[in-house]
GROMACS .gro file of C-alpha atoms in nm:
model
  183
    1UNK     CA    1   4.642  12.050  13.560
    2UNK     CA    2   4.902  12.273  13.710
    3UNK     CA    3   5.219  12.343  13.518
    4UNK     CA    4   5.537  12.181  13.643
    5UNK     CA    5   5.662  12.533  13.734
    6UNK     CA    6   5.380  12.569  13.996
    7UNK     CA    7   5.505  12.811  14.262
    8UNK     CA    8   5.224  12.791  14.515
    9UNK     CA    9   4.849  12.807  14.546
   10UNK     CA   10   4.841  13.178  14.624
   11UNK     CA   11   5.016  13.265  14.303
   12UNK     CA   12   4.872  13.262  13.943
   13UNK     CA   13   4.954  12.948  13.751
   14UNK     CA   14   5.270  12.978  13.536
   15UNK     CA   15   5.194  13.031  13.167
   16UNK     CA   16   4.846  13.177  13.223
   17UNK     CA   17   4.882  13.441  12.954
   18UNK     CA   18   4.949  13.177  12.685
   19UNK     CA   19   4.687  12.938  12.825
   20UNK     CA   20   4.420  13.204  12.827
   21UNK     CA   21   4.517  13.316  12.476
   22UNK     CA   22   4.461  12.958  12.352
   23UNK     CA   23   4.147  12.920  12.558
   24UNK     CA   24   3.986  13.236  12.413
   25UNK     CA   25   4.092  13.160  12.049
   26UNK     CA   26   3.737  13.041  11.970
   27UNK     CA   27   3.410  13.226  12.024
   28UNK     CA   28   3.229  12.986  12.257
   29UNK     CA   29   3.014  13.129  12.529
   30UNK     CA   30   3.221  13.180  12.842
   31UNK     CA   31   3.140  13.152  13.212
   32UNK     CA   32   3.373  13.283  13.482
   33UNK     CA   33   3.400  13.193  13.848
   34UNK     CA   34   3.617  13.393  14.084
   35UNK     CA   35   3.660  13.287  14.446
   36UNK     CA   36   3.798  13.035  14.688
   37UNK     CA   37   3.797  12.681  14.564
   38UNK     CA   38   3.612  12.529  14.855
   39UNK     CA   39   3.284  12.349  14.909
   40UNK     CA   40   3.122  12.663  15.058
   41UNK     CA   41   3.170  12.858  14.734
   42UNK     CA   42   2.976  12.605  14.522
   43UNK     CA   43   3.218  12.549  14.237
   44UNK     CA   44   3.112  12.185  14.222
   45UNK     CA   45   2.758  12.303  14.165
   46UNK     CA   46   2.885  12.519  13.875
   47UNK     CA   47   3.063  12.217  13.726
   48UNK     CA   48   2.736  12.015  13.750
   49UNK     CA   49   2.550  12.292  13.563
   50UNK     CA   50   2.825  12.331  13.304
   51UNK     CA   51   2.773  11.969  13.209
   52UNK     CA   52   2.429  12.063  13.084
   53UNK     CA   53   2.502  12.372  12.883
   54UNK     CA   54   2.722  12.452  12.585
   55UNK     CA   55   2.988  12.675  12.735
   56UNK     CA   56   3.348  12.689  12.847
   57UNK     CA   57   3.457  12.820  13.190
   58UNK     CA   58   3.746  12.996  13.356
   59UNK     CA   59   3.785  12.916  13.725
   60UNK     CA   60   3.993  13.174  13.908
   61UNK     CA   61   4.101  13.116  14.264
   62UNK     CA   62   4.283  12.884  14.505
   63UNK     CA   63   4.175  12.664  14.784
   64UNK     CA   64   4.154  12.311  14.933
   65UNK     CA   65   3.924  12.168  14.668
   66UNK     CA   66   4.127  12.259  14.359
   67UNK     CA   67   4.267  11.920  14.284
   68UNK     CA   68   3.924  11.752  14.330
   69UNK     CA   69   3.757  12.017  14.114
   70UNK     CA   70   4.015  11.981  13.838
   71UNK     CA   71   3.965  11.607  13.839
   72UNK     CA   72   3.585  11.653  13.824
   73UNK     CA   73   3.626  11.894  13.535
   74UNK     CA   74   3.840  11.650  13.332
   75UNK     CA   75   3.695  11.627  12.981
   76UNK     CA   76   3.514  11.963  13.017
   77UNK     CA   77   3.631  12.291  12.866
   78UNK     CA   78   3.740  12.440  13.201
   79UNK     CA   79   4.052  12.637  13.262
   80UNK     CA   80   4.188  12.675  13.613
   81UNK     CA   81   4.417  12.979  13.657
   82UNK     CA   82   4.497  13.001  14.022
   83UNK     CA   83   4.434  13.346  14.177
   84UNK     CA   84   4.452  13.657  13.963
   85UNK     CA   85   4.497  14.017  14.058
   86UNK     CA   86   4.209  14.270  14.015
   87UNK     CA   87   4.393  14.432  13.723
   88UNK     CA   88   4.383  14.092  13.542
   89UNK     CA   89   4.020  14.028  13.640
   90UNK     CA   90   3.926  14.364  13.492
   91UNK     CA   91   4.052  14.229  13.153
   92UNK     CA   92   3.900  13.879  13.197
   93UNK     CA   93   3.540  13.972  13.295
   94UNK     CA   94   3.462  14.166  12.976
   95UNK     CA   95   3.546  13.845  12.787
   96UNK     CA   96   3.287  13.647  12.980
   97UNK     CA   97   2.920  13.620  12.895
   98UNK     CA   98   2.832  13.542  13.256
   99UNK     CA   99   3.002  13.547  13.593
  100UNK     CA  100   2.858  13.289  13.836
  101UNK     CA  101   2.864  13.314  14.215
  102UNK     CA  102   2.724  12.977  14.322
  103UNK     CA  103   2.808  13.005  14.691
  104UNK     CA  104   2.606  12.775  14.917
  105UNK     CA  105   2.741  12.945  15.236
  106UNK     CA  106   2.596  13.275  15.361
  107UNK     CA  107   2.778  13.574  15.215
  108UNK     CA  108   2.789  13.922  15.353
  109UNK     CA  109   2.787  14.076  15.005
  110UNK     CA  110   2.862  13.965  14.658
  111UNK     CA  111   3.163  14.192  14.581
  112UNK     CA  112   3.286  13.964  14.304
  113UNK     CA  113   2.944  13.989  14.136
  114UNK     CA  114   2.940  14.363  14.163
  115UNK     CA  115   3.292  14.383  14.011
  116UNK     CA  116   3.187  14.154  13.728
  117UNK     CA  117   2.886  14.365  13.656
  118UNK     CA  118   3.098  14.675  13.649
  119UNK     CA  119   3.313  14.510  13.388
  120UNK     CA  120   3.012  14.415  13.171
  121UNK     CA  121   2.989  14.046  13.258
  122UNK     CA  122   2.641  13.939  13.357
  123UNK     CA  123   2.633  13.833  13.719
  124UNK     CA  124   2.433  13.518  13.810
  125UNK     CA  125   2.418  13.464  14.186
  126UNK     CA  126   2.280  13.209  14.425
  127UNK     CA  127   1.975  13.378  14.580
  128UNK     CA  128   2.050  13.392  14.956
  129UNK     CA  129   2.207  13.611  15.223
  130UNK     CA  130   2.402  13.910  15.086
  131UNK     CA  131   2.387  13.768  14.733
  132UNK     CA  132   2.010  13.816  14.742
  133UNK     CA  133   2.076  14.193  14.772
  134UNK     CA  134   2.294  14.175  14.458
  135UNK     CA  135   2.012  13.985  14.281
  136UNK     CA  136   1.753  14.243  14.393
  137UNK     CA  137   1.967  14.526  14.268
  138UNK     CA  138   2.009  14.362  13.929
  139UNK     CA  139   1.639  14.280  13.905
  140UNK     CA  140   1.551  14.643  13.969
  141UNK     CA  141   1.762  14.743  13.664
  142UNK     CA  142   1.682  14.449  13.428
  143UNK     CA  143   1.387  14.488  13.192
  144UNK     CA  144   1.064  14.298  13.274
  145UNK     CA  145   1.088  13.937  13.150
  146UNK     CA  146   1.458  13.920  13.215
  147UNK     CA  147   1.470  13.976  13.588
  148UNK     CA  148   1.477  13.603  13.664
  149UNK     CA  149   1.822  13.590  13.501
  150UNK     CA  150   1.988  13.759  13.798
  151UNK     CA  151   1.977  13.461  14.035
  152UNK     CA  152   1.910  13.093  14.088
  153UNK     CA  153   1.799  12.884  14.386
  154UNK     CA  154   2.087  12.816  14.624
  155UNK     CA  155   2.231  12.464  14.578
  156UNK     CA  156   2.013  12.391  14.272
  157UNK     CA  157   2.226  12.279  13.973
  158UNK     CA  158   1.918  12.236  13.755
  159UNK     CA  159   1.809  12.595  13.820
  160UNK     CA  160   2.162  12.722  13.760
  161UNK     CA  161   2.187  12.528  13.433
  162UNK     CA  162   1.852  12.660  13.318
  163UNK     CA  163   1.956  13.023  13.393
  164UNK     CA  164   2.290  12.975  13.225
  165UNK     CA  165   2.120  12.830  12.919
  166UNK     CA  166   1.874  13.125  12.908
  167UNK     CA  167   2.153  13.382  12.936
  168UNK     CA  168   2.367  13.207  12.671
  169UNK     CA  169   2.063  13.192  12.437
  170UNK     CA  170   2.017  13.573  12.442
  171UNK     CA  171   2.077  13.757  12.115
  172UNK     CA  172   2.378  13.990  12.125
  173UNK     CA  173   2.140  14.292  12.151
  174UNK     CA  174   1.952  14.136  12.441
  175UNK     CA  175   2.277  14.047  12.614
  176UNK     CA  176   2.412  14.399  12.561
  177UNK     CA  177   2.090  14.546  12.713
  178UNK     CA  178   2.132  14.332  13.029
  179UNK     CA  179   2.506  14.399  13.046
  180UNK     CA  180   2.440  14.779  13.040
  181UNK     CA  181   2.167  14.740  13.299
  182UNK     CA  182   2.397  14.534  13.524
  183UNK     CA  183   2.666  14.808  13.512
   0.00000   0.00000   0.00000
């Protein structure tokens, strides 16, 4: 829930530094979402999938669905931060095992996924519209047998959960190989 010192949805939540420090105290697998908190961006789909895998998540962004998403995530290990600046995201993404772009609405391009990849976080995107181009680029760089880990079927929480589970089950060497390929 938002801190009492909340200053507005377009600002980071107060106390984020301390909250993130506590959140990352353990070594659980971590999923990151960055984007608008709206139905079109598919955060609810991500929450459905997270209920089926052993991972925590950081949800970065603002939007009309934040309160409903926070309520839905109650009892899960999910931290909502409000929006963060790129300089903060550049520090957050390297801490994440995977960065999910579950958008159900057509996207021109998956800039958030490209930025996550550049920071070493494995992008996992819904396969459609401009995000399909991101998936194709990743698949071209991933080793055979791992290419299916670049994307999931749009709107399919089961497929997303399966891909998340497969990524989180990778050995550290396998994960590092994919991270390097994604960069």
